[in-house]
Amino acid sequence: MNNLHKIYNILGPWRTHYIIASLLLAVSSVLRMIEPKALQIAIDSLNAIHNNKSLPEGSDFFTKIFNQILLLLRGSEITKILMAAALTFILLSIIRAATWFWSGQLTAAATENAMRAFRNRLFKHIQLLSFTSLDKIPTSEIIQRATGDIGTVRTFVATQVTEVVQMVFFFVGAVWMMWSVDGLYTVIALVVVPIITFQAFIFFKKESVVWEAHEKEQDKLTAIVNENLNGIRVVQAFAREAYEIDKFTKQNQAKLAIALRHVNLHKWFWTISDGLIYTQMTISLVVGAYFTLTGRISMGEYAAFFTYSMTVTWPLRQVGRIVSQAGMTFVAMSRIDEILKAHEEVYEGENTLKQQSLLGDIEFKNVRFRYPNDEKWVLDDISFHVKAGEKVALLGGNGAGKSTIIALLSRFYEPTEGVILLDGKPLSSYNKTALRSKLGVVHQKAFLFSTSLKENIAFTNPELDFEHVQTVAQAAAVEHFIEKMPNGYDTVVGEKGVSLSGGQRQRVALARTLLQNPDIIILDDATSAVDTETESHIKEALNAAMAGKTTFIIAYRMTTIENVDTILVFEKGRIVQHGTHEALLTDETGFYRQMYEIQRSVETEIEAEMAAVIQV
């Protein structure tokens, strides 16, 4: 019932369309019930004329209406009956076709509108999810649920919501009309219905279990494809195509196994179900023939009753299809609901920073942090103070905690313990959207959208004119390569900027950040993929952009960080050294001095080799 309620909520303001469509189908079902009755009256009337008997008067409403139609017609008695029957069937067919058409139109329009709204709602929710929530659900699963599972729900809503109404009217109407012919015959004709119903219930239970397992295997397959396409260059660079193909083949085989299990479930269900339905039809046919021969019912009643019994088989057979799609839909709704229940980020804050600029005074006080469901401390008792306008470098090995500092400062996560102050106020008091609009972050792995260079640079502020885009592009050394592009600034960079080199992507990302004109600048190894000459050019632009602004720099090149105000050296989530470049060099056993010596040694060797090559 919970899943049905969720589907009901999805229909939203278009529920009225489904109600009207269902009523139209109800009208169509009622008209369908009249057709066998007209056949019954026609047969009995012709039989009475053939045996020189009076026409059956009948006590039910439909017989009286049919007799009224006969009185309005002229000609021989047989002609009257045949014309009345023909006109009745033609009129009913026209009205039924019209109701079917209108119902289908309403259902189709309502379904597409409801699914559009549902997709928008789901995508908006995904955009607002916290990093903690996103960490729990793999990207490939989110994609599968936002596409494949919504498709499953759409199919059910489009075909089954109104069809259930029609099925109920068909079944109830047919049984009622059968009962009007003969009660005992009706009970005998429907003796198999409880067995079919019980079988459908068992099938629904098994269908849900099997389909849930099927979707899990599909998630794994989607994950492999997604990961492989993202890393296709790495795969080919290491000649690991055969390994990836084998991995995909094994997972595809696992999906095939559960798919065949699903097919086998349907095979057995439909075989048994059809066997029971045909058994019911045979019982109805034989018993009806016996009742007709013994005079319990007339020939026309037998024909009408058997037609009604055939009509009953349609909703009984539809039960299996509805149960099957309901099982798959309920699984899909549960999977989608898992995303919808995931916590969104809380953006509210006392300080909205609408027109206010940040000074950039930042202080970490005894901050500790670990990721959910992880006992390891990523940051352990971190304390430091960065005054407004200072430039701070974060140095340390992989996993030392540098990027986590940036994630906390951006409020992607909240400290497990301790407090972070920004301009003397708790960071948690700032509205997240407003806060992030004041932070300019350039990541080491620059992400670009599959649009033009101009649109990627202007991503943070699309309303600015093209002159601003050109200015920051020049500052970030983007114009060095953009002139060589086939369409200049309008060149589409491809998925994730695939048509650009790593250094080019970093420069575009840097230009994007400079266009934002943030109050606090964060450079996460932002020049790691550019050559020394380009880095020197970018540093000049950055020095102008960083003037008077608090700046965090994560870098490994000593030339990048030697002129900052403070260097914080991290190791295993703790600050093990801090000070200026000159001060840290005095500690001969410290991590900073060791890194400095290694880089100097490498640079000296490279210079020597280059000099030797030039001499040759």
XYZ file of C-alpha atoms in Angstrom:
616
model
C 0.000 0.000 0.000
C 2.907 2.322 0.725
C 4.186 1.999 -2.853
C 0.694 2.581 -4.236
C 0.516 5.760 -2.175
C 3.851 6.903 -3.633
C 2.587 6.295 -7.165
C -0.593 8.181 -6.311
C 1.528 11.140 -5.181
C 3.519 11.033 -8.437
C 0.319 11.638 -10.413
C -0.011 14.995 -8.618
C -2.325 17.522 -10.277
C -2.973 15.107 -13.172
C -4.986 12.698 -10.995
C -8.190 14.254 -12.368
C -7.136 13.205 -15.877
C -6.790 9.611 -14.725
C -10.159 9.723 -12.979
C -11.883 11.004 -16.125
C -10.014 8.456 -18.263
C -11.078 5.701 -15.868
C -14.721 6.835 -16.034
C -14.569 6.762 -19.828
C -13.219 3.224 -19.693
C -15.987 2.354 -17.247
C -18.527 3.586 -19.796
C -16.786 1.513 -22.457
C -16.938 -1.545 -20.181
C -20.666 -1.085 -19.534
C -21.317 -0.832 -23.272
C -19.251 -3.966 -23.783
C -21.621 -5.751 -21.410
C -24.630 -4.833 -23.582
C -23.301 -6.497 -26.737
C -23.759 -10.131 -25.603
C -27.193 -9.234 -24.296
C -28.172 -7.936 -27.746
C -26.838 -11.172 -29.215
C -28.907 -13.185 -26.718
C -32.134 -11.340 -27.564
C -31.509 -11.594 -31.311
C -30.898 -15.352 -31.169
C -33.908 -16.032 -28.941
C -36.132 -13.803 -31.094
C -35.066 -15.521 -34.322
C -35.528 -18.901 -32.676
C -39.061 -17.877 -31.573
C -39.984 -16.767 -35.106
C -38.573 -19.966 -36.579
C -40.740 -22.033 -34.181
C -43.811 -19.799 -34.662
C -43.707 -18.549 -31.101
C -44.127 -15.052 -29.761
C -41.055 -12.896 -29.170
C -39.609 -13.217 -25.664
C -40.749 -10.251 -23.638
C -38.013 -10.405 -21.038
C -38.064 -8.732 -17.667
C -34.669 -7.038 -17.735
C -33.962 -3.495 -18.867
C -31.934 -4.385 -21.977
C -34.570 -6.731 -23.417
C -37.235 -4.059 -23.087
C -35.025 -1.479 -24.831
C -34.298 -3.905 -27.661
C -38.007 -4.615 -28.146
C -38.637 -0.850 -28.321
C -36.085 -0.632 -31.127
C -37.913 -3.422 -32.978
C -41.184 -1.470 -32.795
C -39.543 1.561 -34.433
C -38.338 -0.484 -37.411
C -40.402 -1.682 -40.352
C -40.227 -4.790 -42.581
C -40.350 -8.513 -41.919
C -39.806 -9.761 -38.396
C -36.448 -11.368 -39.252
C -35.288 -8.204 -41.012
C -36.308 -6.125 -38.014
C -34.332 -8.315 -35.646
C -31.224 -8.403 -37.798
C -31.331 -4.638 -38.413
C -31.842 -3.951 -34.701
C -28.933 -6.188 -33.778
C -26.706 -4.603 -36.431
C -27.609 -1.051 -35.434
C -27.062 -1.878 -31.782
C -23.602 -3.277 -32.415
C -22.638 -0.355 -34.701
C -23.835 2.252 -32.205
C -22.088 0.550 -29.292
C -18.862 0.199 -31.304
C -18.833 3.907 -32.209
C -19.371 5.017 -28.614
C -16.816 2.515 -27.289
C -14.210 3.660 -29.829
C -14.790 7.280 -28.845
C -14.441 6.567 -25.111
C -11.306 4.492 -25.723
C -9.769 7.288 -27.801
C -10.531 10.040 -25.275
C -9.362 7.867 -22.395
C -6.105 7.060 -24.170
C -5.466 10.714 -24.975
C -6.029 11.802 -21.374
C -3.904 8.997 -19.948
C -0.992 9.608 -22.332
C -0.923 13.361 -21.682
C -1.253 12.925 -17.910
C 1.472 10.251 -17.823
C 4.032 12.318 -19.735
C 3.346 15.416 -17.630
C 3.494 13.451 -14.368
C 6.764 11.748 -15.365
C 8.282 15.050 -16.486
C 7.481 16.567 -13.095
C 8.796 13.448 -11.317
C 12.084 13.495 -13.259
C 12.511 17.202 -12.496
C 11.825 16.544 -8.828
C 14.324 13.684 -8.673
C 17.053 15.595 -10.528
C 16.570 18.662 -8.343
C 16.827 16.458 -5.251
C 20.041 14.877 -6.548
C 21.512 18.339 -7.137
C 20.781 19.276 -3.530
C 22.089 16.078 -1.908
C 24.820 16.451 0.659
C 28.216 14.931 -0.026
C 27.577 12.516 2.847
C 24.502 11.197 1.023
C 26.228 11.078 -2.364
C 29.092 9.081 -0.886
C 26.656 6.268 0.005
C 25.147 5.744 -3.470
C 27.415 5.003 -6.461
C 26.989 7.321 -9.430
C 26.097 4.440 -11.759
C 23.221 3.427 -9.466
C 21.903 6.986 -9.385
C 21.957 7.054 -13.194
C 20.159 3.689 -13.424
C 17.472 4.752 -10.956
C 16.956 8.156 -12.572
C 16.501 6.560 -16.012
C 15.682 2.834 -16.028
C 13.628 2.761 -12.822
C 11.661 5.860 -13.779
C 10.988 4.179 -17.123
C 9.551 1.180 -15.261
C 7.275 3.435 -13.210
C 6.208 5.290 -16.356
C 5.194 2.052 -18.092
C 3.069 1.028 -15.124
C 1.386 4.416 -14.806
C 0.747 4.673 -18.546
C -0.775 1.235 -19.013
C -1.997 -0.163 -15.722
C -3.557 2.636 -13.664
C -6.617 3.034 -15.870
C -6.521 -0.573 -17.036
C -7.099 -1.776 -13.485
C -10.345 0.219 -13.448
C -11.414 -1.253 -16.756
C -10.484 -4.744 -15.606
C -12.608 -4.390 -12.451
C -15.614 -3.105 -14.428
C -15.201 -5.879 -16.983
C -15.066 -8.565 -14.324
C -17.857 -7.226 -12.097
C -20.070 -6.359 -15.084
C -19.609 -9.731 -16.739
C -20.259 -11.644 -13.504
C -23.359 -9.567 -12.821
C -24.725 -10.219 -16.323
C -23.885 -13.923 -15.990
C -25.717 -14.020 -12.656
C -28.758 -12.465 -14.318
C -28.852 -15.462 -16.668
C -28.340 -18.222 -14.089
C -26.791 -18.097 -10.605
C -25.745 -21.765 -10.404
C -24.193 -21.646 -13.855
C -22.220 -18.532 -12.760
C -20.792 -20.248 -9.662
C -19.767 -23.311 -11.697
C -18.236 -21.169 -14.461
C -16.100 -19.231 -11.949
C -15.004 -22.126 -9.763
C -11.353 -21.762 -10.893
C -11.124 -18.000 -10.153
C -9.929 -18.372 -6.507
C -7.089 -20.642 -7.668
C -6.034 -18.124 -10.324
C -6.136 -15.307 -7.762
C -4.005 -17.222 -5.255
C -1.486 -18.108 -7.958
C -1.235 -14.426 -8.963
C -0.524 -13.448 -5.346
C 2.321 -15.994 -5.104
C 3.669 -14.775 -8.453
C 3.687 -11.158 -7.226
C 5.810 -12.097 -4.213
C 8.345 -14.006 -6.304
C 8.371 -11.353 -9.030
C 9.396 -8.621 -6.556
C 12.287 -10.703 -5.191
C 13.620 -11.734 -8.595
C 13.306 -8.266 -10.116
C 15.125 -6.651 -7.193
C 18.005 -9.085 -7.715
C 17.899 -8.361 -11.453
C 18.191 -4.605 -10.878
C 21.190 -5.082 -8.577
C 22.979 -7.018 -11.308
C 22.001 -4.301 -13.782
C 23.504 -1.681 -11.449
C 26.800 -3.577 -11.450
C 26.767 -3.806 -15.230
C 26.047 -0.091 -15.569
C 28.867 0.674 -13.139
C 31.348 -1.306 -15.254
C 30.300 0.466 -18.455
C 30.376 3.896 -16.794
C 33.785 3.299 -15.219
C 35.235 1.840 -18.404
C 34.109 4.735 -20.595
C 35.482 7.262 -18.109
C 38.812 5.450 -18.041
C 38.974 4.199 -21.639
C 42.289 5.982 -22.282
C 43.864 4.336 -19.257
C 42.554 0.947 -20.369
C 43.996 1.328 -23.853
C 47.235 2.869 -22.607
C 47.934 -0.237 -20.509
C 46.523 -2.619 -23.143
C 43.928 -3.936 -20.687
C 41.067 -4.191 -23.182
C 40.878 -7.973 -22.861
C 40.666 -7.740 -19.059
C 37.857 -5.178 -19.221
C 35.971 -7.221 -21.825
C 36.288 -10.313 -19.610
C 35.067 -8.362 -16.569
C 32.058 -7.076 -18.510
C 31.333 -10.533 -19.925
C 31.307 -12.139 -16.466
C 28.943 -9.509 -15.086
C 26.774 -9.755 -18.176
C 26.610 -13.505 -17.593
C 25.504 -12.885 -13.995
C 22.781 -10.572 -15.282
C 21.773 -13.192 -17.847
C 21.401 -15.794 -15.087
C 18.978 -13.667 -13.088
C 17.179 -12.607 -16.294
C 16.657 -16.281 -17.205
C 15.374 -16.880 -13.695
C 12.895 -14.086 -14.323
C 11.919 -15.621 -17.669
C 11.434 -19.048 -16.087
C 9.184 -17.521 -13.426
C 7.005 -16.028 -16.148
C 7.094 -19.249 -18.150
C 5.660 -21.285 -15.313
C 3.154 -18.627 -14.281
C 1.685 -18.076 -17.737
C 1.582 -21.801 -18.493
C -0.322 -22.612 -15.313
C -2.475 -19.480 -15.545
C -3.523 -20.144 -19.140
C -4.179 -23.778 -18.272
C -6.526 -22.740 -15.466
C -8.278 -20.154 -17.652
C -8.854 -22.625 -20.470
C -10.092 -25.155 -17.921
C -12.598 -22.544 -16.743
C -13.695 -21.902 -20.339
C -14.145 -25.641 -20.972
C -16.252 -26.054 -17.818
C -18.398 -23.098 -18.862
C -18.831 -24.501 -22.391
C -19.769 -28.042 -21.294
C -22.049 -27.047 -18.417
C -23.768 -24.428 -20.576
C -24.437 -26.973 -23.311
C -25.948 -29.332 -20.762
C -28.172 -26.592 -19.258
C -29.318 -25.614 -22.757
C -30.208 -29.192 -23.744
C -32.135 -29.690 -20.504
C -34.032 -26.420 -21.021
C -32.602 -24.636 -17.991
C -31.418 -21.772 -20.222
C -32.248 -20.724 -23.782
C -29.970 -20.863 -26.796
C -29.554 -17.082 -26.707
C -28.766 -17.128 -22.979
C -26.169 -19.819 -23.595
C -24.502 -17.715 -26.320
C -24.574 -14.580 -24.151
C -23.362 -16.416 -21.056
C -20.445 -17.994 -22.876
C -19.512 -14.582 -24.319
C -19.552 -13.133 -20.802
C -17.456 -16.023 -19.507
C -14.949 -15.304 -22.287
C -15.010 -11.638 -21.225
C -14.125 -12.672 -17.676
C -11.000 -14.446 -18.930
C -9.513 -11.123 -20.130
C -9.312 -9.476 -16.681
C -8.179 -12.783 -15.179
C -5.338 -12.973 -17.669
C -4.578 -9.277 -17.188
C -4.098 -9.942 -13.475
C -0.836 -11.710 -14.295
C 0.488 -8.842 -16.389
C -0.594 -6.242 -13.849
C 0.940 -8.237 -11.001
C 4.183 -8.604 -12.959
C 4.468 -4.897 -13.747
C 3.354 -3.985 -10.230
C 6.143 -6.130 -8.774
C 8.760 -4.456 -10.970
C 7.297 -1.012 -10.333
C 7.265 -1.427 -6.554
C 10.935 -2.453 -6.668
C 11.703 0.588 -8.850
C 9.805 2.892 -6.489
C 11.726 1.526 -3.500
C 15.037 2.159 -5.272
C 14.029 5.685 -6.296
C 12.663 6.340 -2.825
C 16.066 5.471 -1.371
C 17.459 8.479 -3.241
C 14.524 10.719 -2.339
C 14.984 9.864 1.344
C 18.681 10.750 1.237
C 19.377 13.946 3.143
C 19.658 17.179 1.218
C 22.113 19.843 2.220
C 20.840 22.392 4.708
C 21.607 25.729 3.062
C 20.046 28.029 5.647
C 22.245 30.289 7.684
C 22.036 33.479 9.676
C 24.479 35.298 7.458
C 23.328 35.219 3.831
C 26.249 37.273 2.453
C 24.007 38.734 -0.264
C 25.968 41.934 -0.844
C 28.575 41.512 1.870
C 32.198 40.677 1.107
C 34.256 38.313 3.213
C 37.404 39.577 4.869
C 38.832 36.076 4.858
C 39.966 35.724 8.482
C 39.855 31.954 9.038
C 40.552 29.964 12.186
C 40.386 26.221 12.825
C 40.010 25.369 16.520
C 40.703 21.781 17.571
C 38.983 20.423 14.479
C 38.618 16.678 14.138
C 36.896 14.939 11.256
C 36.139 11.448 10.061
C 33.814 10.249 7.351
C 30.548 8.518 8.308
C 30.932 4.821 9.126
C 34.716 5.252 9.274
C 36.586 5.017 12.580
C 39.776 6.577 11.203
C 40.340 10.278 11.900
C 41.120 12.096 8.645
C 41.884 15.271 10.617
C 42.989 15.038 14.232
C 43.048 18.134 16.464
C 43.785 20.698 13.738
C 44.266 24.296 14.876
C 45.601 27.238 12.868
C 44.751 30.871 12.201
C 44.925 32.599 8.820
C 44.569 36.365 8.904
C 42.616 38.207 6.245
C 44.614 38.599 3.009
C 47.280 36.015 3.920
C 48.458 33.288 1.559
C 48.708 29.832 3.084
C 50.201 26.702 1.536
C 49.121 23.191 2.533
C 51.773 20.546 2.024
C 51.834 16.836 2.723
C 51.631 13.376 1.249
C 48.538 11.699 -0.185
C 45.837 11.215 2.441
C 47.447 13.677 4.820
C 44.246 15.749 5.076
C 44.898 18.738 2.804
C 41.861 18.327 0.549
C 39.675 17.631 3.576
C 40.581 21.079 4.932
C 39.220 22.569 1.702
C 36.092 20.375 1.831
C 35.359 21.565 5.373
C 36.014 25.179 4.451
C 33.512 24.823 1.567
C 31.062 23.153 3.977
C 30.782 20.010 1.876
C 31.167 18.300 5.246
C 30.879 19.512 8.825
C 33.601 18.979 11.463
C 33.037 15.969 13.697
C 34.534 17.962 16.575
C 35.814 21.499 16.999
C 34.804 24.704 15.263
C 35.794 26.728 12.202
C 35.511 30.503 12.369
C 35.180 32.802 9.387
C 35.563 36.495 10.095
C 34.999 35.707 13.764
C 31.716 33.814 13.225
C 31.149 30.045 13.156
C 31.323 28.793 9.602
C 28.089 26.882 10.227
C 26.228 30.198 10.580
C 26.803 31.074 6.921
C 24.356 30.139 4.200
C 26.101 27.494 2.089
C 25.074 28.874 -1.284
C 26.183 32.390 -0.380
C 29.393 31.097 1.215
C 30.400 29.059 -1.832
C 29.693 31.989 -4.110
C 32.491 33.786 -2.243
C 34.941 30.891 -2.562
C 36.864 30.372 -5.778
C 38.147 26.797 -6.032
C 40.424 25.436 -8.763
C 40.711 21.671 -8.426
C 43.684 19.561 -9.463
C 41.459 17.427 -11.699
C 39.641 20.162 -13.559
C 36.141 19.200 -14.644
C 34.726 20.780 -17.784
C 31.243 20.447 -19.237
C 30.662 19.213 -22.787
C 29.910 22.707 -24.054
C 32.018 25.446 -25.628
C 35.117 26.997 -24.113
C 33.254 30.278 -23.664
C 30.382 28.611 -21.766
C 32.819 26.703 -19.539
C 34.677 29.868 -18.583
C 31.445 31.808 -18.029
C 29.879 28.981 -15.982
C 30.015 30.903 -12.693
C 28.455 34.030 -14.206
C 26.850 33.484 -17.657
C 25.424 37.019 -17.677
C 28.812 38.755 -17.981
C 29.771 40.101 -21.397
C 32.343 38.469 -23.650
C 35.025 41.045 -22.811
C 35.189 39.769 -19.231
C 35.591 36.206 -20.525
C 38.471 37.275 -22.750
C 40.166 39.132 -19.891
C 40.237 36.155 -17.527
C 41.132 33.805 -20.394
C 44.170 35.915 -21.086
C 45.102 36.018 -17.402
C 44.878 32.218 -17.148
C 46.930 31.733 -20.339
C 43.953 30.198 -22.113
C 44.402 32.448 -25.146
C 47.771 30.760 -25.769
C 45.933 27.746 -27.183
C 42.422 29.016 -27.876
C 43.520 30.755 -31.053
C 44.479 27.377 -32.487
C 41.029 25.908 -31.867
C 38.843 25.448 -34.974
C 36.023 27.644 -33.642
C 37.895 29.712 -31.082
C 35.849 30.349 -27.965
C 32.899 28.499 -29.501
C 34.857 25.235 -29.761
C 33.042 22.414 -27.966
C 35.509 20.681 -25.632
C 33.730 17.313 -25.492
C 32.707 15.233 -22.486
C 34.720 16.323 -19.422
C 36.914 18.421 -21.741
C 38.297 15.327 -23.477
C 39.570 17.301 -26.486
C 41.894 19.359 -24.256
C 45.109 18.396 -22.528
C 45.333 18.284 -18.736
C 47.125 21.616 -18.638
C 44.587 23.225 -20.940
C 41.720 22.001 -18.787
C 43.415 23.437 -15.694
C 43.803 26.820 -17.371
C 40.129 26.903 -18.408
C 39.132 25.993 -14.839
C 41.385 28.729 -13.506
C 39.806 31.280 -15.864
C 36.365 30.135 -14.673
C 37.349 30.838 -11.081
C 38.931 34.201 -11.875
C 35.709 35.285 -13.587
C 33.882 34.633 -10.316
C 36.083 37.208 -8.578
C 35.885 35.389 -5.212
C 36.809 36.782 -1.810
C 38.755 33.632 -0.874
C 40.811 31.719 -3.441
C 41.610 28.010 -3.140
C 44.121 26.464 -5.549
C 44.251 22.672 -5.264
C 47.486 21.949 -7.159
C 45.981 24.075 -9.922
C 49.135 24.331 -12.041
C 50.411 20.779 -11.708
C 49.718 19.949 -15.372
C 51.296 23.034 -16.958
C 54.891 23.612 -17.918
C 57.200 25.907 -15.964
C 56.960 28.773 -18.468
C 53.156 28.706 -18.477
C 53.123 28.432 -14.685
C 55.267 31.564 -14.468
C 52.801 33.429 -16.698
C 49.825 32.187 -14.650
C 51.540 33.162 -11.382
C 51.725 36.760 -12.521
C 47.974 36.769 -13.183
C 47.293 34.993 -9.906
C 49.367 37.439 -7.925
C 47.137 40.210 -9.221
C 43.970 38.201 -8.531
C 45.133 37.164 -5.047
C 46.175 40.638 -3.962
C 44.533 41.374 -0.623
C 42.580 38.078 -0.675
C 42.996 35.090 1.602
C 44.409 32.278 -0.505
C 44.909 28.577 0.168
C 47.381 26.786 -2.071
C 47.852 23.034 -2.243
C 50.972 22.373 -4.296
C 54.104 20.267 -4.468
C 56.363 22.589 -6.444
C 58.413 24.646 -4.035
C 58.486 27.488 -6.539
C 54.708 27.733 -6.168
C 54.626 28.050 -2.393
C 57.958 29.544 -1.315
C 56.586 33.101 -1.242
C 53.432 32.442 0.807
C 52.957 33.851 4.296
C 52.596 30.492 6.049
C 53.164 26.857 5.112
C 51.268 24.115 6.945
C 52.796 20.654 6.650
C 50.346 17.775 7.195
C 51.065 14.173 8.068
C 48.396 11.565 8.895
C 45.760 14.203 9.612
C 47.903 16.350 11.894
C 49.939 19.518 11.401
C 53.551 18.528 11.990
C 55.215 21.748 10.788
C 54.198 25.320 10.170
C 56.031 28.513 9.324
C 57.550 30.426 6.427
C 59.657 28.906 3.670
C 62.876 30.140 5.219
C 61.946 29.010 8.720
C 61.010 25.476 7.635
C 64.261 25.058 5.718
C 66.176 25.411 8.992
C 64.669 22.114 10.237
C 67.011 19.691 8.468
C 65.074 16.591 9.538
C 61.631 17.980 8.731
C 59.402 16.845 5.867
C 59.589 20.243 4.175
C 63.374 20.330 4.040
C 63.457 16.778 2.670
C 60.949 17.674 -0.098
C 62.954 20.795 -0.908
C 66.225 18.869 -1.200
C 64.658 16.220 -3.428
C 63.200 18.785 -5.810
C 66.441 20.769 -5.933
C 68.333 17.586 -6.718
C 65.949 16.641 -9.514
C 66.053 20.131 -10.986
C 69.869 20.133 -10.895
C 69.985 16.776 -12.713
C 67.570 17.968 -15.372
C 69.553 21.182 -15.919
C 72.759 19.165 -16.251
C 71.198 16.797 -18.789
C 69.784 19.686 -20.784
C 73.169 21.412 -20.837
C 74.816 18.191 -22.059
C 72.241 17.848 -24.854
C 72.817 21.458 -25.938
C 76.587 20.951 -26.058
C 76.166 17.869 -28.240
